[in-house]
XYZ file of C-alpha atoms in Angstrom:
503
model
C 130.082 114.953 124.024
C 129.943 114.600 127.689
C 133.555 115.191 128.170
C 133.973 118.112 125.923
C 131.207 119.737 127.549
C 132.821 119.146 130.971
C 136.090 120.663 129.317
C 134.159 123.665 128.136
C 132.370 124.407 131.385
C 135.786 123.974 133.391
C 137.433 126.466 131.120
C 134.694 128.835 131.275
C 134.725 128.356 135.280
C 138.351 128.864 135.417
C 138.329 132.168 133.657
C 135.602 133.527 135.982
C 137.996 132.415 138.962
C 140.860 134.057 137.173
C 138.922 137.315 136.916
C 138.157 137.265 140.402
C 141.611 136.530 141.356
C 142.885 139.604 139.244
C 140.343 141.732 141.071
C 141.636 140.616 144.298
C 145.231 141.198 143.618
C 144.340 144.616 142.329
C 142.636 145.199 145.871
C 145.572 144.347 147.539
C 144.077 140.832 148.880
C 146.771 138.136 147.753
C 145.269 135.706 150.171
C 141.972 135.908 148.434
C 143.428 135.980 145.078
C 145.244 132.680 146.004
C 142.043 131.038 146.902
C 140.494 131.815 143.414
C 143.693 130.780 141.672
C 143.370 127.492 143.442
C 139.804 127.032 142.338
C 140.726 128.064 138.755
C 143.363 125.219 138.855
C 140.598 122.824 140.075
C 138.504 123.837 137.117
C 141.146 123.751 134.676
C 144.443 122.015 135.770
C 146.401 122.688 132.736
C 145.840 126.537 132.845
C 149.430 128.184 133.106
C 147.913 131.720 134.066
C 146.225 129.995 137.372
C 149.446 128.326 138.158
C 151.679 131.586 137.677
C 149.092 133.675 139.403
C 148.851 131.465 142.443
C 152.852 131.521 142.625
C 152.554 135.461 142.283
C 149.822 135.712 145.075
C 151.839 133.506 147.584
C 154.837 135.710 146.865
C 152.835 138.691 147.777
C 151.720 136.905 151.014
C 155.342 136.582 151.739
C 154.957 132.678 152.024
C 158.581 132.215 150.506
C 158.659 128.334 150.575
C 155.130 128.141 149.010
C 155.980 130.419 146.142
C 159.307 128.781 145.643
C 157.438 125.511 145.294
C 154.872 126.683 142.867
C 157.070 128.703 140.717
C 159.443 125.776 140.260
C 156.312 123.642 139.389
C 155.316 126.176 136.855
C 158.642 126.173 135.015
C 158.689 122.218 135.074
C 155.343 122.236 133.674
C 155.666 125.138 130.802
C 159.445 125.377 130.363
C 158.451 127.227 127.048
C 155.813 129.781 128.293
C 156.562 133.283 127.647
C 156.719 134.054 131.625
C 159.123 131.031 132.364
C 162.090 133.399 132.724
C 160.401 135.579 134.967
C 159.145 132.795 136.964
C 162.855 131.807 137.583
C 163.676 135.227 138.622
C 160.843 135.431 141.096
C 161.744 131.865 142.220
C 165.034 132.949 143.096
C 163.835 136.025 144.850
C 161.429 133.897 146.866
C 164.289 131.460 147.887
C 166.642 134.266 148.946
C 163.868 135.576 151.071
C 163.457 132.072 152.624
C 166.852 131.981 153.433
C 167.057 135.134 154.992
C 164.201 134.446 157.112
C 166.368 131.668 158.839
C 169.526 133.145 158.853
C 170.923 134.580 162.219
C 170.398 138.357 162.654
C 173.988 138.859 163.282
C 176.051 137.503 160.409
C 179.182 135.740 161.628
C 181.846 136.047 158.610
C 184.026 132.839 158.535
C 187.585 133.267 157.994
C 189.030 133.602 154.543
C 190.598 130.312 153.322
C 191.842 129.600 149.892
C 190.311 126.776 147.723
C 191.927 123.226 148.046
C 195.650 123.467 147.327
C 195.714 126.961 145.895
C 197.188 130.290 147.218
C 194.077 132.058 146.241
C 190.863 132.033 144.388
C 190.901 130.718 140.938
C 191.051 133.030 137.798
C 191.079 131.130 134.665
C 190.672 131.370 130.904
C 188.951 128.580 129.121
C 189.658 128.024 125.680
C 187.754 126.655 122.850
C 190.132 127.668 120.162
C 193.420 129.822 120.411
C 194.027 132.682 117.820
C 197.788 131.824 118.132
C 199.088 130.315 114.759
C 202.366 128.969 116.234
C 203.973 127.402 119.470
C 205.949 130.716 119.941
C 202.637 133.059 119.759
C 200.972 130.472 121.985
C 203.665 130.760 124.693
C 203.398 134.519 124.491
C 199.654 134.532 124.772
C 199.896 132.267 127.923
C 202.612 134.621 129.536
C 200.450 137.588 128.984
C 197.788 135.633 130.855
C 199.828 135.390 133.733
C 200.936 138.824 133.755
C 197.289 139.904 133.799
C 196.815 138.003 137.018
C 195.336 134.768 135.589
C 196.189 131.433 137.683
C 195.118 128.895 135.135
C 194.185 128.171 131.491
C 191.359 125.664 130.756
C 192.333 123.891 127.798
C 190.228 121.776 125.386
C 191.934 118.333 124.790
C 189.146 116.904 122.637
C 187.580 117.746 119.306
C 183.904 117.106 118.502
C 182.263 117.322 114.851
C 182.321 120.973 113.973
C 184.794 122.244 116.447
C 187.701 124.379 115.125
C 191.247 122.804 115.173
C 194.272 124.606 117.137
C 195.954 126.600 114.412
C 199.403 125.957 116.253
C 198.968 122.150 116.134
C 199.926 121.573 112.616
C 198.387 119.145 110.089
C 195.558 117.039 111.921
C 195.539 113.208 111.465
C 191.702 113.443 111.845
C 189.207 116.176 112.556
C 187.507 114.523 115.501
C 189.038 112.712 118.647
C 191.659 113.727 121.386
C 194.751 115.667 121.761
C 196.674 113.098 123.561
C 198.207 109.555 122.850
C 195.548 106.828 123.372
C 194.235 103.787 121.851
C 190.927 104.280 123.006
C 190.052 107.205 120.522
C 191.310 108.729 117.392
C 194.212 110.999 118.023
C 193.847 114.459 116.226
C 197.215 115.414 116.906
C 199.438 114.595 120.025
C 200.132 118.089 121.325
C 199.156 117.885 125.143
C 202.682 117.195 126.482
C 204.054 120.532 124.610
C 200.764 122.665 125.645
C 201.286 121.692 129.497
C 204.926 122.700 129.121
C 204.210 126.122 127.744
C 201.673 126.580 130.515
C 203.857 125.644 133.055
C 206.926 127.931 131.833
C 204.361 130.931 131.869
C 203.288 130.034 135.420
C 199.800 128.989 134.709
C 198.047 125.749 136.105
C 197.002 123.415 133.104
C 193.243 122.319 133.419
C 192.551 119.558 130.931
C 188.904 120.231 129.629
C 187.582 116.749 128.726
C 184.355 115.040 127.390
C 182.837 111.774 128.724
C 179.513 110.775 127.347
C 180.101 112.160 123.948
C 183.452 110.552 123.685
C 182.153 107.830 121.339
C 184.819 108.638 118.819
C 186.055 105.883 116.506
C 183.840 103.175 117.522
C 182.541 100.425 114.793
C 178.862 100.665 114.168
C 178.146 97.526 116.343
C 179.981 98.765 119.392
C 178.291 102.395 118.767
C 175.016 100.902 118.967
C 175.533 98.677 121.768
C 176.990 101.424 123.857
C 174.567 104.118 122.997
C 172.194 105.457 125.694
C 168.345 104.880 124.945
C 165.931 107.662 125.347
C 162.055 107.696 125.688
C 160.360 109.298 123.030
C 157.304 110.993 124.423
C 155.757 111.466 121.053
C 155.893 107.829 119.723
C 155.587 106.494 123.570
C 158.560 104.137 122.935
C 162.295 103.891 123.661
C 164.591 104.544 121.040
C 168.420 105.214 120.608
C 169.713 108.354 122.401
C 172.556 110.824 122.085
C 175.981 109.938 123.820
C 177.099 106.846 125.818
C 175.084 104.740 128.268
C 176.633 105.634 131.682
C 175.096 102.502 133.222
C 177.280 100.252 130.821
C 180.037 98.465 132.409
C 181.837 98.126 129.240
C 181.383 101.975 128.490
C 182.674 103.008 131.827
C 185.710 100.646 131.420
C 186.296 102.357 128.120
C 186.262 105.716 129.650
C 188.346 104.791 132.599
C 191.073 103.675 129.964
C 190.952 107.030 128.228
C 190.934 109.069 131.239
C 193.944 106.926 132.535
C 195.814 107.842 129.187
C 195.049 111.567 129.832
C 196.712 110.977 133.244
C 199.866 110.118 131.474
C 200.260 113.946 131.094
C 201.464 116.626 133.561
C 198.109 118.177 133.804
C 197.088 119.816 137.099
C 193.248 119.284 136.904
C 190.434 117.971 134.757
C 187.350 119.501 134.021
C 184.561 117.280 132.779
C 182.385 118.599 129.962
C 178.777 119.603 130.077
C 177.835 116.312 128.502
C 177.905 114.699 131.984
C 174.282 114.886 132.139
C 171.172 112.450 131.723
C 168.096 114.394 130.508
C 164.593 113.554 131.603
C 163.727 111.241 129.144
C 167.361 109.610 128.955
C 168.690 106.454 130.877
C 166.548 103.401 129.618
C 168.997 101.304 128.335
C 168.962 97.352 129.229
C 171.917 97.998 131.426
C 170.117 100.805 133.241
C 167.031 98.518 133.534
C 168.706 95.865 134.897
C 170.521 98.274 137.734
C 167.071 100.211 138.298
C 165.166 96.612 139.034
C 168.096 95.359 141.266
C 167.908 98.747 143.044
C 164.027 99.110 143.367
C 162.567 95.752 142.753
C 160.271 96.900 139.871
C 160.829 97.284 136.001
C 162.101 100.480 134.663
C 158.830 101.524 133.070
C 158.792 105.273 131.632
C 154.847 105.350 131.883
C 155.251 105.518 135.662
C 157.398 108.712 135.421
C 155.493 111.204 133.082
C 151.873 112.552 133.380
C 149.848 115.081 131.783
C 152.171 115.079 128.466
C 151.248 117.625 126.119
C 152.176 119.224 122.722
C 152.597 122.909 122.850
C 151.803 124.455 119.373
C 154.930 126.535 119.207
C 157.322 123.863 120.644
C 159.209 120.971 118.504
C 158.718 118.220 121.122
C 155.879 117.152 123.779
C 156.203 118.650 127.309
C 155.737 116.756 130.528
C 152.830 118.587 132.729
C 153.874 116.604 135.899
C 156.495 114.296 137.131
C 155.685 111.675 139.541
C 157.235 110.587 142.680
C 158.875 107.512 141.155
C 160.357 109.990 138.521
C 162.015 112.063 141.266
C 163.377 108.810 143.062
C 164.795 108.019 139.339
C 166.319 111.453 138.853
C 168.106 111.171 141.973
C 169.441 107.843 141.519
C 170.585 108.827 138.189
C 172.449 111.983 139.705
C 174.129 109.405 141.823
C 175.223 107.229 139.084
C 176.650 110.344 137.196
C 178.609 111.438 140.364
C 179.850 107.998 140.574
C 181.054 107.871 136.952
C 182.774 111.453 137.546
C 184.556 110.014 140.716
C 185.877 106.979 138.769
C 187.032 108.719 135.700
C 188.769 111.339 138.022
C 190.154 108.475 140.020
C 191.583 106.892 136.913
C 193.522 110.605 136.294
C 194.546 110.753 140.114
C 195.796 107.345 140.247
C 198.720 108.598 137.989
C 198.355 112.490 139.033
C 197.425 112.297 142.757
C 197.695 116.154 143.144
C 195.499 116.688 140.101
C 192.195 118.667 141.003
C 188.606 117.707 139.730
C 186.117 120.276 138.348
C 182.678 119.306 137.259
C 180.466 121.446 134.884
C 176.932 122.420 136.134
C 174.359 124.221 134.018
C 173.170 127.224 135.572
C 169.827 125.805 136.430
C 171.819 123.640 139.299
C 172.496 127.058 141.041
C 169.500 129.038 140.205
C 166.395 126.213 140.304
C 167.856 122.881 141.976
C 164.563 121.096 141.480
C 164.492 122.047 137.857
C 167.980 120.978 137.231
C 167.524 117.349 138.983
C 164.362 116.911 136.658
C 165.827 118.067 133.311
C 169.608 117.126 133.620
C 169.935 114.766 136.723
C 172.521 117.424 138.044
C 172.710 118.404 141.804
C 175.037 120.712 143.494
C 174.069 119.569 146.929
C 174.800 115.973 146.031
C 178.120 116.986 144.869
C 178.810 118.387 148.087
C 179.141 115.035 149.329
C 181.952 114.146 146.959
C 185.428 115.023 146.740
C 185.235 117.317 143.870
C 187.453 120.344 143.982
C 185.272 122.837 142.129
C 181.617 122.915 140.600
C 181.855 125.089 137.743
C 178.515 126.773 137.179
C 178.163 127.496 133.477
C 176.569 131.224 134.214
C 176.729 132.277 130.640
C 174.719 135.474 130.616
C 173.737 135.914 126.967
C 172.656 132.277 126.895
C 170.311 132.939 129.861
C 169.112 136.155 128.166
C 168.409 134.276 125.194
C 166.446 131.103 126.698
C 164.772 132.991 129.549
C 163.938 136.108 127.786
C 165.234 138.193 130.417
C 167.207 141.786 129.902
C 170.703 142.005 130.935
C 169.679 143.689 134.119
C 167.496 141.022 135.347
C 170.083 138.301 134.545
C 172.556 140.087 136.674
C 170.060 139.977 139.621
C 169.879 136.350 138.892
C 173.552 135.950 138.928
C 173.956 137.791 142.142
C 171.434 135.587 143.820
C 173.196 132.552 142.643
C 176.356 133.746 143.830
C 175.081 134.575 147.266
C 173.415 131.008 147.583
C 176.809 129.006 146.568
C 179.102 131.320 148.450
C 177.064 131.447 151.661
C 176.316 127.699 151.370
C 178.161 124.566 151.972
C 181.636 124.337 150.592
C 181.745 127.954 149.026
C 185.365 127.613 147.929
C 184.562 124.934 145.455
C 182.250 127.316 143.689
C 183.502 128.507 140.332
C 181.532 131.182 138.263
C 182.141 130.577 134.413
C 181.416 134.001 132.861
C 180.617 134.507 128.970
C 182.718 137.021 127.021
C 181.392 136.134 123.504
C 177.904 135.785 122.037
C 177.626 132.125 121.285
C 175.569 132.702 117.655
C 177.770 135.784 116.272
C 181.011 135.156 118.124
C 181.279 138.909 118.703
C 182.794 139.794 122.091
C 180.207 141.300 124.729
C 180.943 144.834 125.680
C 183.258 145.792 128.601
C 180.469 147.352 130.489
C 178.177 144.332 130.016
C 180.602 141.761 131.207
C 181.468 144.232 134.250
C 178.053 144.082 135.139
C 178.155 140.295 135.388
C 181.309 140.221 137.240
C 180.137 142.756 139.815
C 176.853 140.665 140.444
C 178.993 137.818 141.195
C 181.126 139.873 143.495
C 178.327 141.308 145.202
C 176.849 138.051 145.851
C 179.749 136.819 147.801
C 180.030 139.895 149.850
C 179.908 139.075 153.585
C 180.407 135.430 153.039
C 184.111 135.294 153.680
C 184.763 133.936 150.218
C 186.439 135.539 147.073
C 184.713 134.194 143.941
C 186.490 131.884 141.659
C 186.094 133.192 138.041
C 186.691 131.815 134.667
C 186.254 133.740 131.572
C 184.642 131.862 128.377
C 185.616 131.427 125.372
C 189.085 133.187 125.757
C 190.698 133.348 122.215
C 193.671 135.662 122.631
C 195.011 138.902 123.579
C 192.229 140.956 122.274
C 190.071 139.471 124.684
C 192.606 140.249 127.578
C 193.043 143.724 126.280
C 189.311 144.422 126.529
C 188.838 142.544 129.877
C 192.074 142.981 132.006
C 191.043 146.093 133.857
C 188.086 144.511 135.265
C 190.057 141.351 135.860
C 192.903 143.323 137.738
C 190.195 144.693 139.861
C 188.925 141.430 140.798
C 192.411 139.960 141.758
C 193.078 143.122 144.100
C 189.510 142.398 145.637
C 190.490 138.781 146.110
C 193.953 139.815 147.713
C 192.117 142.422 149.954
C 189.727 139.860 151.275
C 192.386 137.354 152.274
C 194.214 140.105 154.172
């Protein structure tokens, strides 16, 4: 009874402070409003309106670092809130202003240089499935890509359940597996040698797009269970079997190294890691992870030490975490380093046979727009990747997906992409940044309009202006000539601008 009364009193007090904060903002007194919002949070710590209001007040005070921190905290605690997308938009504005405050007034543009081993910026088409029904049609498609100014094709060399098979590949031996010869996984159809030859005859570099953690093809039930990741169920408060392979298992990594070594038998020019090379905020609780964690930190791997204020939103299928502890952040950084170690080992297996092969790693858009959220939710960090020898970090800047997940308009997402572009191309290793732009809607498979795509492409270009870097671009998912006819004008323009930037 006493606890319920305290909660009621706290909520009532919070509403009074929120009212006063709103009045102070309306009167143009953001510092006073911030004080009231902080008092509202003291009275009702779980009130998202108070946290969002505090961030907005700090923003109006032009306290850029503080508003960045509070907006990031809001998105971590309330990812399903209607204002979560707007919070990301404001967060990037605060971070951009914070960066501007410390940049030299006189901008010194560095000399333009090409990406590692390239004659210029990368322009690639990433292919989930070709419309080409024969090898002859495929070669025509690739030659058309080259004539339009593309320098590379990113070719899917694996098949997950539900993926469409390549029409030109002929009858498949199995619907799930890989498209190259190996004893480590089922072979759908051995087409990789011929596909690389077609690309090279067409003048295109061949990027093999390959899965990692989800490459659990053809395993018997006992091995599948032994190698599976373990995740913490926030509802049941227990560790259960998760999705994908365990990145802390030596057996798993040896298996993947052998698989990637077989990929290196083919004349590929690069490998792009699929976006499954992540560890989500409740992943990573296998026995192998627990042993490695105890050895590293001298204490047991205990999920109860990582998550606080867990709550169940009425409109969300799973519980959410209100606060992550200091131990959680230490653990997330450690998982990120492990993921990068695994990426280097798998890339090394390819490079042992193909020393000149480049390495590209997929990053979710959060990694470029909200690094703290990315580290928490995915164990991804572009800044940590800078310390490794990857050739490209491929940002999945899929604007339709972002509009859907964030509740933002097409113009607001364009603003977000411009800020992401500026941050990466003005930051460390700008020539490693590769932006992947969406040309079809994931749900309907309908192509986005030329005008909509042009808006996103222009946002990326605008962000890179004045940095000395010309953007690397990949269009996703490319299917065939119809996509090329629809986009060629804009992409020609991109190539011309990039050439002008180098001169």
